[in-house]
XYZ file of C-alpha atoms in Angstrom:
384
model
C 114.272 91.566 74.749
C 113.029 91.757 78.351
C 115.338 92.688 81.208
C 114.501 89.371 82.928
C 113.242 86.270 81.144
C 112.682 82.655 82.177
C 111.632 79.761 79.943
C 109.221 76.876 80.447
C 111.931 74.441 81.515
C 112.988 76.781 84.330
C 109.450 77.705 85.384
C 107.995 74.205 85.695
C 110.968 73.159 87.841
C 109.746 74.260 91.265
C 113.169 73.763 92.821
C 114.284 76.529 90.478
C 111.269 78.826 90.165
C 110.240 78.891 93.844
C 113.705 80.152 94.729
C 113.317 83.224 92.524
C 111.089 86.042 93.680
C 109.582 89.106 92.067
C 109.048 92.457 93.768
C 107.172 95.509 92.583
C 106.302 98.537 94.701
C 103.879 101.425 94.382
C 106.392 103.994 95.730
C 103.939 104.726 98.572
C 104.880 101.920 100.950
C 102.936 99.107 99.279
C 104.332 96.169 97.345
C 103.591 92.909 95.593
C 105.985 90.063 96.225
C 105.762 86.417 95.217
C 107.695 83.786 93.263
C 107.968 83.427 89.489
C 105.036 81.000 89.420
C 102.829 83.001 91.789
C 103.129 80.420 94.568
C 103.649 82.271 97.843
C 106.449 80.795 99.929
C 106.647 83.452 102.665
C 104.062 84.989 104.967
C 105.304 88.316 103.611
C 104.240 87.416 100.083
C 101.099 88.814 98.507
C 99.716 90.490 95.416
C 98.607 93.556 97.343
C 100.438 94.490 100.535
C 99.882 98.056 101.726
C 100.370 100.201 104.838
C 97.177 100.762 106.817
C 97.207 104.094 108.654
C 94.326 103.123 110.938
C 96.427 100.219 112.224
C 99.638 102.112 112.905
C 100.895 102.413 109.333
C 102.425 98.934 109.193
C 102.098 96.771 106.095
C 99.162 94.384 105.791
C 98.509 91.618 103.272
C 95.056 92.261 101.822
C 95.052 90.238 98.595
C 97.276 87.193 99.015
C 96.759 85.738 95.556
C 94.338 85.539 92.645
C 93.746 82.176 90.987
C 92.823 82.174 87.294
C 90.851 79.389 85.658
C 90.109 78.994 81.951
C 87.057 76.942 81.037
C 86.348 75.353 77.645
C 83.747 72.667 76.914
C 82.953 72.506 80.657
C 86.547 71.555 81.412
C 88.405 73.799 83.857
C 92.133 74.533 83.662
C 93.317 76.142 86.915
C 96.428 78.290 86.544
C 96.989 78.887 90.264
C 99.386 77.090 92.576
C 99.445 76.715 96.367
C 101.404 74.566 98.758
C 99.407 72.334 101.122
C 100.852 69.642 103.440
C 102.725 67.254 101.165
C 101.301 68.571 97.893
C 101.040 71.479 95.478
C 97.471 72.073 94.365
C 96.473 73.171 91.818
C 99.568 72.831 89.680
C 98.982 75.681 87.285
C 102.691 76.313 86.876
C 102.837 73.445 84.381
C 101.056 75.662 81.843
C 103.526 78.578 82.042
C 105.747 78.830 78.982
C 107.378 82.227 79.510
C 108.063 84.837 82.187
C 109.276 88.347 81.370
C 109.914 91.422 83.475
C 110.836 94.839 82.202
C 108.362 97.669 82.673
C 105.985 95.181 84.274
C 105.538 91.466 84.962
C 104.293 89.294 82.084
C 103.491 85.565 82.238
C 102.395 83.514 79.227
C 100.492 80.240 79.507
C 99.742 77.532 76.935
C 96.765 75.255 77.617
C 96.101 73.012 74.631
C 95.226 75.376 71.793
C 94.947 78.388 74.097
C 97.637 81.026 74.559
C 96.874 83.198 77.591
C 98.868 86.172 78.794
C 98.836 87.846 82.225
C 100.385 91.294 82.804
C 100.731 92.636 86.359
C 101.128 96.296 87.271
C 101.147 98.022 90.667
C 100.109 101.635 90.072
C 102.648 104.127 91.390
C 101.698 106.423 94.281
C 98.343 104.717 94.643
C 96.964 101.599 96.319
C 95.812 99.924 93.112
C 96.860 96.636 91.530
C 96.008 96.053 87.865
C 96.185 92.688 86.103
C 95.552 92.558 82.372
C 94.499 89.226 80.864
C 94.690 88.597 77.114
C 93.498 85.476 75.313
C 95.915 85.481 72.388
C 94.798 82.150 70.887
C 91.672 80.034 71.308
C 89.614 77.769 69.075
C 86.506 77.421 71.249
C 84.317 79.626 73.462
C 86.245 80.374 76.668
C 85.259 81.508 80.151
C 87.637 83.269 82.541
C 87.193 82.691 86.268
C 89.071 84.691 88.921
C 89.189 83.544 92.531
C 90.652 85.991 95.110
C 92.397 84.722 98.266
C 92.044 87.303 101.044
C 94.251 87.574 104.147
C 93.670 90.960 105.839
C 96.490 90.554 108.374
C 99.836 92.021 109.362
C 102.812 90.841 107.315
C 104.432 89.366 110.432
C 101.356 87.320 111.404
C 99.314 84.457 109.977
C 95.543 84.201 109.809
C 93.230 81.264 110.428
C 89.578 80.437 109.876
C 87.389 82.335 112.317
C 83.835 83.538 112.883
C 84.865 87.181 113.216
C 85.566 87.789 109.537
C 82.868 89.834 107.815
C 81.912 87.720 104.809
C 79.360 90.165 103.435
C 80.324 92.344 100.510
C 79.391 95.731 99.162
C 78.573 96.124 95.490
C 80.355 98.518 93.147
C 80.248 98.865 89.387
C 81.333 95.541 87.844
C 82.732 94.327 91.125
C 82.553 93.909 94.884
C 84.170 95.290 98.019
C 85.272 93.354 101.109
C 86.486 94.405 104.532
C 87.028 91.332 106.686
C 87.727 93.133 109.963
C 87.154 96.485 111.676
C 89.728 99.246 111.158
C 90.800 97.829 107.811
C 90.120 99.632 104.540
C 87.687 98.072 102.121
C 89.266 96.212 99.211
C 87.412 96.819 95.958
C 87.805 94.206 93.234
C 86.457 95.061 89.799
C 86.688 94.109 86.127
C 86.418 96.362 83.121
C 83.791 94.085 81.520
C 80.414 92.784 82.534
C 80.835 89.774 84.807
C 79.089 87.629 87.368
C 80.389 87.438 90.915
C 79.412 84.064 92.313
C 79.409 84.269 96.103
C 80.783 81.029 97.484
C 82.554 81.891 100.772
C 85.016 79.349 102.118
C 88.276 79.075 104.014
C 91.153 77.377 102.210
C 93.004 75.790 105.095
C 96.591 74.785 105.803
C 98.306 76.700 103.035
C 102.031 76.347 103.710
C 104.830 78.864 103.349
C 107.939 76.759 102.900
C 110.447 79.564 103.509
C 108.883 80.253 106.914
C 109.157 76.544 107.696
C 112.830 76.630 106.728
C 113.359 79.601 109.053
C 111.729 77.800 111.979
C 108.623 79.983 112.136
C 104.934 79.103 112.031
C 104.098 78.432 108.396
C 100.445 77.327 108.064
C 97.676 79.732 107.139
C 93.981 79.696 106.255
C 92.893 82.161 103.562
C 89.373 83.368 102.909
C 87.952 82.991 99.409
C 84.668 84.922 99.101
C 83.696 83.479 95.721
C 84.775 84.106 92.139
C 84.307 86.381 89.155
C 83.284 84.791 85.888
C 82.987 86.217 82.384
C 83.478 85.122 78.765
C 86.727 86.069 77.059
C 87.171 86.070 73.283
C 90.256 85.417 71.207
C 92.221 88.667 71.053
C 90.278 90.254 73.924
C 91.932 91.819 76.965
C 90.232 92.026 80.368
C 91.589 94.129 83.240
C 91.151 93.239 86.909
C 91.592 95.978 89.518
C 92.121 95.659 93.270
C 92.158 99.014 95.058
C 91.210 100.833 98.244
C 88.887 103.168 96.322
C 86.214 102.183 93.772
C 87.694 102.363 90.277
C 86.019 103.455 87.062
C 85.806 100.195 85.084
C 85.525 101.985 81.748
C 88.970 103.545 82.312
C 90.910 100.511 83.515
C 92.383 99.736 80.082
C 93.423 103.375 79.697
C 94.910 103.590 83.178
C 96.900 100.404 82.563
C 98.330 101.746 79.297
C 99.097 105.197 80.713
C 100.829 103.719 83.744
C 102.892 101.352 81.585
C 103.867 104.108 79.128
C 105.223 106.253 81.977
C 107.730 103.626 83.038
C 111.229 103.547 81.569
C 112.657 100.323 80.217
C 115.445 98.558 82.080
C 117.599 98.781 78.964
C 120.653 100.328 80.591
C 122.649 100.003 83.790
C 121.674 103.530 84.796
C 117.949 102.845 84.349
C 118.222 99.616 86.356
C 119.951 101.473 89.175
C 117.480 104.349 89.044
C 114.445 102.067 89.130
C 115.865 99.987 91.958
C 116.651 103.091 94.013
C 113.189 104.566 93.470
C 111.541 101.569 95.119
C 113.095 102.520 98.460
C 111.878 106.131 98.411
C 108.370 106.295 99.838
C 106.098 109.253 99.163
C 103.203 108.933 101.607
C 101.025 111.374 103.519
C 103.028 114.286 102.189
C 106.360 112.952 103.489
C 109.368 111.375 101.779
C 110.763 108.423 103.698
C 113.277 105.668 103.061
C 112.355 102.044 103.648
C 115.194 99.851 104.890
C 114.281 96.823 102.771
C 111.579 94.513 101.443
C 109.559 92.694 102.446
C 109.826 92.718 106.242
C 111.945 95.756 107.101
C 110.421 99.123 107.865
C 111.893 102.578 108.363
C 115.192 103.003 110.238
C 116.916 106.348 110.706
C 120.412 104.856 110.666
C 119.787 103.064 107.382
C 118.146 106.191 105.974
C 121.179 108.314 106.836
C 123.505 105.816 105.132
C 121.422 105.253 102.011
C 119.784 108.623 101.347
C 122.633 110.313 99.431
C 122.925 107.431 96.987
C 119.167 107.089 96.549
C 118.740 110.807 95.926
C 121.582 110.813 93.397
C 119.529 108.705 90.995
C 116.097 110.092 91.837
C 114.167 112.507 89.677
C 114.254 115.918 91.404
C 117.068 114.564 93.550
C 117.736 117.720 95.583
C 114.049 118.090 96.477
C 113.832 114.404 97.394
C 116.988 114.679 99.520
C 115.702 117.788 101.299
C 112.253 116.376 102.087
C 113.605 112.991 103.202
C 116.176 114.718 105.406
C 113.445 116.844 106.956
C 111.396 113.726 107.743
C 114.458 111.917 109.091
C 115.318 114.661 111.572
C 111.730 115.357 112.556
C 110.783 111.736 113.268
C 114.214 110.589 114.513
C 113.070 106.971 114.283
C 115.829 105.276 116.290
C 118.289 107.990 115.252
C 119.886 108.157 118.694
C 119.571 104.479 119.635
C 123.035 103.536 118.376
C 126.398 105.197 118.896
C 127.159 105.736 115.222
C 123.759 106.790 113.823
C 124.197 110.515 114.645
C 127.632 110.384 113.007
C 126.028 108.986 109.874
C 123.651 111.930 109.996
C 126.638 114.315 109.941
C 127.970 112.476 106.908
C 124.566 112.695 105.215
C 124.457 116.442 105.823
C 127.907 116.719 104.249
C 126.632 114.946 101.132
C 123.583 117.204 101.056
C 125.834 120.269 101.287
C 127.783 118.950 98.314
C 124.573 118.925 96.286
C 123.092 122.294 97.337
C 126.262 124.257 98.191
C 124.522 126.571 100.694
C 126.355 126.364 104.031
C 124.356 129.173 105.646
C 121.000 127.545 104.907
C 122.236 124.167 106.100
C 123.519 125.614 109.362
C 120.289 127.543 109.890
C 118.201 124.378 109.508
C 120.432 121.851 111.266
C 123.104 123.752 113.196
C 121.447 123.590 116.620
C 120.814 119.878 116.237
C 124.440 119.240 115.298
C 125.720 121.239 118.265
C 123.426 119.274 120.578
C 124.727 115.975 119.196
C 128.364 117.005 119.686
C 127.577 118.145 123.216
C 125.986 114.794 124.049
C 128.994 112.918 122.676
C 131.309 115.022 124.876
C 129.167 114.396 127.969
C 129.011 110.650 127.316
C 126.701 108.219 129.120
C 126.733 106.445 132.447
């Protein structure tokens, strides 16, 4: 049985399902975050949100959502859902019959005689989102259509239709690449099977984020849809979609998906749940270990790092190494470390916990003794 499971009655009730969110991170600063139905209700939501070094390292929403459509006998069944002024359209949530989350996110849809399954996986330590589609049941020839909604903006902002966006795409094996604005990375979208990309660029305007409206913030956004992928899908066949910052090898997408899934432990015990939750806050990026204060809108904060690091390292693989590297980054960057009266004191406490793990007082004093003496001196001197 899955760690989390929701049934059709719960999922089709938007009052229920839109108030429950899913979060998955790549352990490198990126995340996917949306609601159970895939309807984004916050400006921070998106299928692929990653830090962009060329823009200061803050998180940016690249791929906001991906709408799936199944076509039989020239009739289209759209599985997506978006909020527009006064209406949800399309209303693909009505087809969802099951949601599960354990090693990854799995949604199952029933459309007439079709049973369609979607599995979502954010690859660890890499900017790559994989979505595996399986047509479990079908009695007629079926076509799968995938329509990406692109944002290319900071998580704290909203984007609107403009003439600046670069609507031209590069071509890669079984896919395309888009970079809407300068200084952004190119987003490569590919399938593991032969497909047709139908270029049909358009802005989908006035998408609403109801949680932002509730909070009193601006809540309307226009998202750019460059076109759609289309390919046949047979009963029993699985097709993998990849969104990444580097071109993927389409022939290996199935293998990469399986390998990534097999590496992940099941949430079948309290310890595993705690360990997996803790690991999402430890960021391994650009050769540094950092702690993120929270998802989706918080960044790095030295005070929060000092408080949380001992507990996070306790449940991390290679905990002492993680603790040591994160501590080194914390002291070196000192991101707001001395902006509050108690943050340096928390650092002392953190060093005490670290000493309890390594037991080497001489090494600790050699690395951090001068800093600690300076802090004590500043406390004694006080401020004006």
